[in-house]
Short mmCIF file of C-alpha atoms in Angstrom, two decimals:
data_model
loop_
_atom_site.label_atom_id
_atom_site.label_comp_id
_atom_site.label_asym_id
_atom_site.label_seq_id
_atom_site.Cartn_x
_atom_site.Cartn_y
_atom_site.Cartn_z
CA UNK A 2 129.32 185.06 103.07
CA UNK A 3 131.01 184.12 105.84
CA UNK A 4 134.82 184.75 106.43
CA UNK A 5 137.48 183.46 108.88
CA UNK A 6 136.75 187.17 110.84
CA UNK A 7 132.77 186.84 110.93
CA UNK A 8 133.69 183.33 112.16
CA UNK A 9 135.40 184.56 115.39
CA UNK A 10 133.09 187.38 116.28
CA UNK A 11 130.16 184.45 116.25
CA UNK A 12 132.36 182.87 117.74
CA UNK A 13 133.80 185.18 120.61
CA UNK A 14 130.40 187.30 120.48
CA UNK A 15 127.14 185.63 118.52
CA UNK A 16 124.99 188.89 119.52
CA UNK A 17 127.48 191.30 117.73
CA UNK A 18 127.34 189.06 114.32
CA UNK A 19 123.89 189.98 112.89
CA UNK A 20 125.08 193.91 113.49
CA UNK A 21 128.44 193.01 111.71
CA UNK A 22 126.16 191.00 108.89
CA UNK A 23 123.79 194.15 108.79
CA UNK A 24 126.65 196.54 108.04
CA UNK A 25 127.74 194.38 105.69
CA UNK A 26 124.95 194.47 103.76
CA UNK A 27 124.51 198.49 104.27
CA UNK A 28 127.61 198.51 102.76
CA UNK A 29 126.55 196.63 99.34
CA UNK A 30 123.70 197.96 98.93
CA UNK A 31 124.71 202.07 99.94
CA UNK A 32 128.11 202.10 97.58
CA UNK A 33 125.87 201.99 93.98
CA UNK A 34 124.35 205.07 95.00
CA UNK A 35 127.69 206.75 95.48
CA UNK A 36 128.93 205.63 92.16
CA UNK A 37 128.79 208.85 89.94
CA UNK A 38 127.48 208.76 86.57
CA UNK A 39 129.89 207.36 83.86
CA UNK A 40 130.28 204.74 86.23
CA UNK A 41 134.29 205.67 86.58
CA UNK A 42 134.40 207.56 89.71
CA UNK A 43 132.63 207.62 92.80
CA UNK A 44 131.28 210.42 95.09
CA UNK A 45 133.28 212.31 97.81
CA UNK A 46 130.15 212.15 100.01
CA UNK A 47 126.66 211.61 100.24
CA UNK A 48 124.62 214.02 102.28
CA UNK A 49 121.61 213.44 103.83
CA UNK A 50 118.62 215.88 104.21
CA UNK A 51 115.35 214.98 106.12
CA UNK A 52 112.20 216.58 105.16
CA UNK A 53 109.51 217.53 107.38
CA UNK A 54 107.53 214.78 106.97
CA UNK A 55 110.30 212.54 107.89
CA UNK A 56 111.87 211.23 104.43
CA UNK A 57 115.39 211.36 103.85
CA UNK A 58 117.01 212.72 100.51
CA UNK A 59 120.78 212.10 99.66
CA UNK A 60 122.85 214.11 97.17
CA UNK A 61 126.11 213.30 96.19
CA UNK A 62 128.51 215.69 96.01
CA UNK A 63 132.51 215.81 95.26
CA UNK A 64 134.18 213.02 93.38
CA UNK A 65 137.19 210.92 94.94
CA UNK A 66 139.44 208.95 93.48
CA UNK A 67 141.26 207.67 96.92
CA UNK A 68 137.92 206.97 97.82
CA UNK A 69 137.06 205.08 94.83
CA UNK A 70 140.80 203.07 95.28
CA UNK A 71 139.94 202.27 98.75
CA UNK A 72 136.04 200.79 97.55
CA UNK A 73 138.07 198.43 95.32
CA UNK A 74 140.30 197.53 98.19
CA UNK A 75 136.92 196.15 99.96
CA UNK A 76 134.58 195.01 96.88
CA UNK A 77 137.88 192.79 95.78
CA UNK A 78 136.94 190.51 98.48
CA UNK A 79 132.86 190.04 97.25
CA UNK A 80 132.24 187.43 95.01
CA UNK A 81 132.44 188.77 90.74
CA UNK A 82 128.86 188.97 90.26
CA UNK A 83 128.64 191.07 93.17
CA UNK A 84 131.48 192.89 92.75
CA UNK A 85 130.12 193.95 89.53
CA UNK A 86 126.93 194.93 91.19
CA UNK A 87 128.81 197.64 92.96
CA UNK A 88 131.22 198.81 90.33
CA UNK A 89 128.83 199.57 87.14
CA UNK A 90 129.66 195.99 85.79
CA UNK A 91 133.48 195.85 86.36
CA UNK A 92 135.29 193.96 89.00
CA UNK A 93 137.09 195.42 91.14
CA UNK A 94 140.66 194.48 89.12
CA UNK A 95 138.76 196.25 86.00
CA UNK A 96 138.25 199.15 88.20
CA UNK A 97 141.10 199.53 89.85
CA UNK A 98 142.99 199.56 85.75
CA UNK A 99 140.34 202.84 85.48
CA UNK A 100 141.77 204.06 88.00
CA UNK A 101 145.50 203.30 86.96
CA UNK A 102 144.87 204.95 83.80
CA UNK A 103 144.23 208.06 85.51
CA UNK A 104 147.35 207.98 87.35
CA UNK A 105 149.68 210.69 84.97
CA UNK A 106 147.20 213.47 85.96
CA UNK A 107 147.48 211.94 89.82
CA UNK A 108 149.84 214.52 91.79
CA UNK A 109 148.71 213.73 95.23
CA UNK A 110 151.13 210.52 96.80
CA UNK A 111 148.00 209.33 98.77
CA UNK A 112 145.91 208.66 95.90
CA UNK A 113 148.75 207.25 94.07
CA UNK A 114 149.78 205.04 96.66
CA UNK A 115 146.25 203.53 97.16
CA UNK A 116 145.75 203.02 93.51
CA UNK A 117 148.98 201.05 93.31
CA UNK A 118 148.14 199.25 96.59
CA UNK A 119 144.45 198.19 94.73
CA UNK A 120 146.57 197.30 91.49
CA UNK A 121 148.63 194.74 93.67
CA UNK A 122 145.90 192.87 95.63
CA UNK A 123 143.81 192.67 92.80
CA UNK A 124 146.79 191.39 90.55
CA UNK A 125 146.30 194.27 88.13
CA UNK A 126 148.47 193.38 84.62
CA UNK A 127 149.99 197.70 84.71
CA UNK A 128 151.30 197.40 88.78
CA UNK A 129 154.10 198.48 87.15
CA UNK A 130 152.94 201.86 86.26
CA UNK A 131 150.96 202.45 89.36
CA UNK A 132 154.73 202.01 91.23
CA UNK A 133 156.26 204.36 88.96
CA UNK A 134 153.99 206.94 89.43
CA UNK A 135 154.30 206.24 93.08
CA UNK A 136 158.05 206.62 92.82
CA UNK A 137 157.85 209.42 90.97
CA UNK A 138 155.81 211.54 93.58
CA UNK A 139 157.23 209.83 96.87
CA UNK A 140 159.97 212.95 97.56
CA UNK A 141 162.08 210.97 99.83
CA UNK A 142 164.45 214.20 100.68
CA UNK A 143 160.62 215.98 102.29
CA UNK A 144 158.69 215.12 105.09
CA UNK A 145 155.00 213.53 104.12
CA UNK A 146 151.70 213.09 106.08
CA UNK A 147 152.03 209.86 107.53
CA UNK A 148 148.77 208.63 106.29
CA UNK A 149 149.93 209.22 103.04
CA UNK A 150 153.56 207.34 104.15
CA UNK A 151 151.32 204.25 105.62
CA UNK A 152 149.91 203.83 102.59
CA UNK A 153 152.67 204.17 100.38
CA UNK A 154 154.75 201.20 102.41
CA UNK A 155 151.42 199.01 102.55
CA UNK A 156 151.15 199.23 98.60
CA UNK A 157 155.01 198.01 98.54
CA UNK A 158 154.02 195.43 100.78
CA UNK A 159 151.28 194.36 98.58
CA UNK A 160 153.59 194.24 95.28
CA UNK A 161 156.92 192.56 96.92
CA UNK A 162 155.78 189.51 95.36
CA UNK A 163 154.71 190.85 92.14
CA UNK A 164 157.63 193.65 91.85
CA UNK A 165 161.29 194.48 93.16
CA UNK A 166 160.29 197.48 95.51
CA UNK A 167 162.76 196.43 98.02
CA UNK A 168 165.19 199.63 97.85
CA UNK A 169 161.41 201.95 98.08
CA UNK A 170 159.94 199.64 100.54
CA UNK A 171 163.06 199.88 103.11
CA UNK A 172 163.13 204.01 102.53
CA UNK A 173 159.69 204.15 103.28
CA UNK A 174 159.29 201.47 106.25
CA UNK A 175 162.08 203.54 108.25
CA UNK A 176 160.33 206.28 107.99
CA UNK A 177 157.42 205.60 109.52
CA UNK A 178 159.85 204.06 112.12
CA UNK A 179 162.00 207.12 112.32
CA UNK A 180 158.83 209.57 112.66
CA UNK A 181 157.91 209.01 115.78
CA UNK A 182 159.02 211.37 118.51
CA UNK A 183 160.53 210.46 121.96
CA UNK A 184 159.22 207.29 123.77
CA UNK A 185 155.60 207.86 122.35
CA UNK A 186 154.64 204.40 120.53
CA UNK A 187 152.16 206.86 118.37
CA UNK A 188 152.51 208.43 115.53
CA UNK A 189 152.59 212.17 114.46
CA UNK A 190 150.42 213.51 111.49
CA UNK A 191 153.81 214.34 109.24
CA UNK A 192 156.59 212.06 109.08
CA UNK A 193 159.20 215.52 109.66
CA UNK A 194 158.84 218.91 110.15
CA UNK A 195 157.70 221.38 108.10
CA UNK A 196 153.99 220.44 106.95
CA UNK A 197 152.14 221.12 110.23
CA UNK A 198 151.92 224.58 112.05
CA UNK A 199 154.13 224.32 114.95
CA UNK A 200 151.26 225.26 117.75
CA UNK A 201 149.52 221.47 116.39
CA UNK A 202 152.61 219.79 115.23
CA UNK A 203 152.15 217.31 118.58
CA UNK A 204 148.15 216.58 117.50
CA UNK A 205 147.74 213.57 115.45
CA UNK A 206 144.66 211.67 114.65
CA UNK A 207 143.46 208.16 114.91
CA UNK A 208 144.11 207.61 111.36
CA UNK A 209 147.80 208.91 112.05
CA UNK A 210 147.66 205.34 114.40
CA UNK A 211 145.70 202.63 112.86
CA UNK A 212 147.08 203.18 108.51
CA UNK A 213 150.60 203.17 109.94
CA UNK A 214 150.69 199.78 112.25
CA UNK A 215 148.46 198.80 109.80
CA UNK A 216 150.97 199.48 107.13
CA UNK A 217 154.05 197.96 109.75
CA UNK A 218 151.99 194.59 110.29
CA UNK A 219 152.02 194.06 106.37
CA UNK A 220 155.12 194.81 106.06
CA UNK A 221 156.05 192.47 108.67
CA UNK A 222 153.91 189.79 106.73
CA UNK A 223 155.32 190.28 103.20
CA UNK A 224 158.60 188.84 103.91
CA UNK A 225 160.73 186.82 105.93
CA UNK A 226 159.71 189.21 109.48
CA UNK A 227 160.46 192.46 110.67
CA UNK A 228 160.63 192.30 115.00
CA UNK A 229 161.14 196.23 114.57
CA UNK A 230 158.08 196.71 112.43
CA UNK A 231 156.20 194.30 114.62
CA UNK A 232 157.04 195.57 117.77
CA UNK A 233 155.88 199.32 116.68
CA UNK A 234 152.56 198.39 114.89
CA UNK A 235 151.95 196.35 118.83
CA UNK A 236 153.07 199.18 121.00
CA UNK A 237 150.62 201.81 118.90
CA UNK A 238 147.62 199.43 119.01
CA UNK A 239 148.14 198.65 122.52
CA UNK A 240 148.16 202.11 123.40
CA UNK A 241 144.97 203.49 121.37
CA UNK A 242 143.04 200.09 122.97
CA UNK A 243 144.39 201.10 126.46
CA UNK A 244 143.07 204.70 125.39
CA UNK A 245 139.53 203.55 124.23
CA UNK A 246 136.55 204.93 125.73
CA UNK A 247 134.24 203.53 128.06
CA UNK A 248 131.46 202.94 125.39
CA UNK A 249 134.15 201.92 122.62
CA UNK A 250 134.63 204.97 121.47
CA UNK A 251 137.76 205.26 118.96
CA UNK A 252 138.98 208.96 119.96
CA UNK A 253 139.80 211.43 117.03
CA UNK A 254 142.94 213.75 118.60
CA UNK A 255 146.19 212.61 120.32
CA UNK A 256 149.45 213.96 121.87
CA UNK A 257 152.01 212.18 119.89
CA UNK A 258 154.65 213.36 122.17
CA UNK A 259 153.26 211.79 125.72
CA UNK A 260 150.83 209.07 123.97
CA UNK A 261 147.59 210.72 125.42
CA UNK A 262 144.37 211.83 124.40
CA UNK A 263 144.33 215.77 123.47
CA UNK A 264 140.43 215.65 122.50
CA UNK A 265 137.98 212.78 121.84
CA UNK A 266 135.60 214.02 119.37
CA UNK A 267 134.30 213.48 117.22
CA UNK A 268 133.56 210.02 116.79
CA UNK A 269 133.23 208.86 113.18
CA UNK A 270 131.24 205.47 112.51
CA UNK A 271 134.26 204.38 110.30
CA UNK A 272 136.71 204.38 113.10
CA UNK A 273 134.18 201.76 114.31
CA UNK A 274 133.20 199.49 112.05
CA UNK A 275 136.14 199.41 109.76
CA UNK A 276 138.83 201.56 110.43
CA UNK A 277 140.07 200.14 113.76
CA UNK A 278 139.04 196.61 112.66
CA UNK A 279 140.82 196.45 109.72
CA UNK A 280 143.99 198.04 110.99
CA UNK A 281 144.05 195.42 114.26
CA UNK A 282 142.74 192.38 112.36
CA UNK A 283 146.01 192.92 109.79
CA UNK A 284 147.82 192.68 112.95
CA UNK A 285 146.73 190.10 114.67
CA UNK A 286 147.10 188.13 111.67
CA UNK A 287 150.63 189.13 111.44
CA UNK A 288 151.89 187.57 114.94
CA UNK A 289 150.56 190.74 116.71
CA UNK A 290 148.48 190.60 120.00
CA UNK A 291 144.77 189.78 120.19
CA UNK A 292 142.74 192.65 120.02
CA UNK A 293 139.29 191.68 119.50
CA UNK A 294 137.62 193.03 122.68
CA UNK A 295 138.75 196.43 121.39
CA UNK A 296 137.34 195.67 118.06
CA UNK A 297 133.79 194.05 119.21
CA UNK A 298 133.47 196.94 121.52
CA UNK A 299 134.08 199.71 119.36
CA UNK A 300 131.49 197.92 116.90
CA UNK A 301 128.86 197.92 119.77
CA UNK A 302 129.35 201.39 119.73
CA UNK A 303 127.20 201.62 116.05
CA UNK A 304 123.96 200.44 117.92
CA UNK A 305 124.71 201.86 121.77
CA UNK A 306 125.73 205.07 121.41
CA UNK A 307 125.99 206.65 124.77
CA UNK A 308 126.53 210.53 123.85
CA UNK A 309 122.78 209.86 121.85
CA UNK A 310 121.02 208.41 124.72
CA UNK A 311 119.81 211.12 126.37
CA UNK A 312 118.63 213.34 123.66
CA UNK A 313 115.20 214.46 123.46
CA UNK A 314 113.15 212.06 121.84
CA UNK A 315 115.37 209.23 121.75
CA UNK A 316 118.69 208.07 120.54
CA UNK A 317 119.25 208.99 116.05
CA UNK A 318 120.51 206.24 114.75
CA UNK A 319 123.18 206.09 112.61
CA UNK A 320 122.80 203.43 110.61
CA UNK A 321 119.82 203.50 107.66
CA UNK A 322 119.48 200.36 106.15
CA UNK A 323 117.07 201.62 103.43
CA UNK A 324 119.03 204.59 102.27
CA UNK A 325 122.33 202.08 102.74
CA UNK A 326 124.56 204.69 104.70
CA UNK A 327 125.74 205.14 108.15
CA UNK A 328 126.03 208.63 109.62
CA UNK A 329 129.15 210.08 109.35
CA UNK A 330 130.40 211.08 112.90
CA UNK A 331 128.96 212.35 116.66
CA UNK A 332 130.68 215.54 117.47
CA UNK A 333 130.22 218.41 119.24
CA UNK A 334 128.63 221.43 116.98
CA UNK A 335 130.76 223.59 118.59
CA UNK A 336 131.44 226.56 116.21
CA UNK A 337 134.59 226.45 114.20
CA UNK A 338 135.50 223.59 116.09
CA UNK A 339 136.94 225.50 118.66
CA UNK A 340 137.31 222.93 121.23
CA UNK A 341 139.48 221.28 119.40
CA UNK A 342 141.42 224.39 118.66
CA UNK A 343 141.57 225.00 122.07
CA UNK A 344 142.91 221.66 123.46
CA UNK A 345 145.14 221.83 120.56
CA UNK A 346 146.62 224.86 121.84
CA UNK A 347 146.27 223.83 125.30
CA UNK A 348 148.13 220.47 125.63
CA UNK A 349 150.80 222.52 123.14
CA UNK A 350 152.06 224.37 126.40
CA UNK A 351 150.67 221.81 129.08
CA UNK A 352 150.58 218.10 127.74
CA UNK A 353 147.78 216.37 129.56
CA UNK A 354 145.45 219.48 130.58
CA UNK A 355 141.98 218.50 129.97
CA UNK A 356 140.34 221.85 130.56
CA UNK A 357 136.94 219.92 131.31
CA UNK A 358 134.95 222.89 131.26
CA UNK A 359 135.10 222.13 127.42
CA UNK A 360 132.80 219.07 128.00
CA UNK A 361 129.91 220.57 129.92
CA UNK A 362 129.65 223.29 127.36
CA UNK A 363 129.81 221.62 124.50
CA UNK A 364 128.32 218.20 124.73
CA UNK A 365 128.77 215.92 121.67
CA UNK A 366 125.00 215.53 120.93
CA UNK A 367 125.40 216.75 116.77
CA UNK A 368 125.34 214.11 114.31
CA UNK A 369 126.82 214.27 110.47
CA UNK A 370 124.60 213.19 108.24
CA UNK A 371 126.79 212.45 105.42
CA UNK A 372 128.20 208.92 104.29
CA UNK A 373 131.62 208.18 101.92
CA UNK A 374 132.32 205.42 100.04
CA UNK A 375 135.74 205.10 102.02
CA UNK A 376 133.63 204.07 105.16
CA UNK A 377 132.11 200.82 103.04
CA UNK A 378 135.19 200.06 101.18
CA UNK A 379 136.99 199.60 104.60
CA UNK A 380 134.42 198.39 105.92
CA UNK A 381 134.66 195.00 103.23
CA UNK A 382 138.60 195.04 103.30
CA UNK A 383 138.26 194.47 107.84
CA UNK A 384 135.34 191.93 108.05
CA UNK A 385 135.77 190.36 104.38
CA UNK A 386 139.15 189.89 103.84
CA UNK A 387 142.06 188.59 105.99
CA UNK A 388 143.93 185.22 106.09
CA UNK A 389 143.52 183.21 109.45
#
């Protein structure tokens, strides 16, 4: 399959579209496995375990039902037969109405919001009740975690042509808006106070960045334009691209007051492959900047990874064709994660203080060998779907 995105990167760079195509097909082939038995649900995680002769086993463990919302935001875009190759013989509209069913015992606004945002693309007959029980747990008195926020105002983006969500969608687009502190174009992890300890209330996360101009750029699409929304999902992107790392690298931490980098790792594969992509594809597509350097060199990243290449015996790699995963993240193994903790509390007191000391102890050499469905499901919804 071929899609308007694979089209550019072959067409801006041919060598990264056989990596793109073998991710792709990682991705198809890995998310079965995660499917738990019952065929309703899938896994939190798979984790991997290498024996001493050198075979891999992987156990799932956890069940996830954002997780298995998000995998039917990606399979939607696969062909039915395939799409039913994935999902236990449903498409991805039958599985998201599983999924909708479950939504009275739902209490978490994430979960709820990403159901409802799977019932709209995939033109699921109940939307209806996915937005009420989005309504119902969207407190719009409270601060939220903006993750949770961006994905509420993407699935109201999704249904303004199915539903009248225009008096939700408004409350919930100026909040992202309003969240942000100062002249910082990022974003915080909470939309108000109250949720995050005070020391860490400045530290937000790369997901805190790409879900919300993600979630702006669509909104910005849905209807007749939003400058405002626009304008904010450009300023964030341009300022994580600005901040990316020298071998793509999509940092994890940020200052959201200043609009710096408070720690790095880890570095999680999804940030790379789908995360990023999806988030700054959705943009582009909605009048936003071109960002596709940022994009093809964060992908590059999956194959070339430069805090690998000097372990003994050779770079790990992260992606494993036959067991259909990619490794989770590169981090640090530092105990309790403390450098985080520490750069946390450092740039609290000091924004910008880098405390390098940090780096030559604990070198980000470690890698996670787990996979979640969330990863491939993202992964289908940035390279798969889009509209130029």
């Amino acid at each position: 399959m071929t899609t308007s995105r694979l089209a550019a990167l072959d067409r801006d760079d041919p060598s990264l579209l056989p990596l793109a195509r073998r991710l792709l097909s990682v991705a198809e082939s890995g998310l079965p496995s995660m499917l738990l038995p019952g065929k309703e649900a899938f896994a939190f995680t798979l984790a991997g375990t290498r024996a001493p002769d050198g075979s891999w086993r992987v156990e799932q463990r956890g069940t996830s039902r954002r997780y298995a919302a998000i995998t039917a935001l990606g399979v939607q875009y696969l062909p039915e037969d395939r799409q039913r190759a994935v999902l236990g013989g449903r498409t991805a509209q039958e599985f998201t109405g599983l999924l909708v069913e479950s939504l009275p015992s739902v209490t978490n606004l994430g979960d709820a919001a990403l159901i409802a945002w799977a019932a709209a693309d995939t033109g699921h007959p109940k939307l209806s009740d996915a937005l009420a029980r989005v309504e119902a747990l969207d407190h719009r008195d409270r601060p939220q975690y903006t993750v949770e926020a961006a994905w509420v105002l993407s699935a109201l983006a999704a249904a303004r042509d199915s539903a009248d969500v225009e008096g939700h969608f408004t409350a919930a687009r100026d909040r992202l808006l309003r969240s942000r502190t100062g002249g910082s174009p990022l974003f915080p992890h909470a939309t108000g106070p109250g949720l995050v300890p005070g020391y860490r209330a400045h530290v937000a996360c790369f997901a805190d960045q790409t879900y919300p101009l993600q979630a702006l750029a669509r909104a910005h699409a849905s209807g007749p334009g939003d400058p405002e929304a626009l304008a904010a999902a450009q300023a964030c992107a341009a300022r994580i691209c600005r901040l990316q790392g020298t071998g793509g690298q999509w940092w994890w931490h940020y200052d959201a007051r200043t609009g710096g980098v408070v720690e790095g790792y880890p570095v999680y594969s999804v940030h790379q492959h789908a995360m990023a992509p999806t988030a700054l594809f959705d943009l582009t597509e909605a009048g936003g900047g071109d960002f596709g350097a940022a994009v093809r060199k964060g992908l590059r990243w999956m194959t070339d990874v430069p805090e690998l290449a000097g372990r003994p015996g050779g770079q790990e790699p992260l992606i494993l064709d036959e067991l259909g995963v990619t490794w989770r993240k590169v981090h640090r193994g530092d105990p309790r994660k403390a450098v985080r903790a520490v750069r946390g509390l450092a740039t609290r007191a000091v924004p910008g203080v880098r405390l390098r000391v940090l780096d030559r102890v604990y070198r980000p050499l470690s890698v996670d060998r787990e996979c979640r469905p969330y990863e491939f499901g993202w992964m289908l919804h940035a390279w798969l779907g889009g509209r130029i």
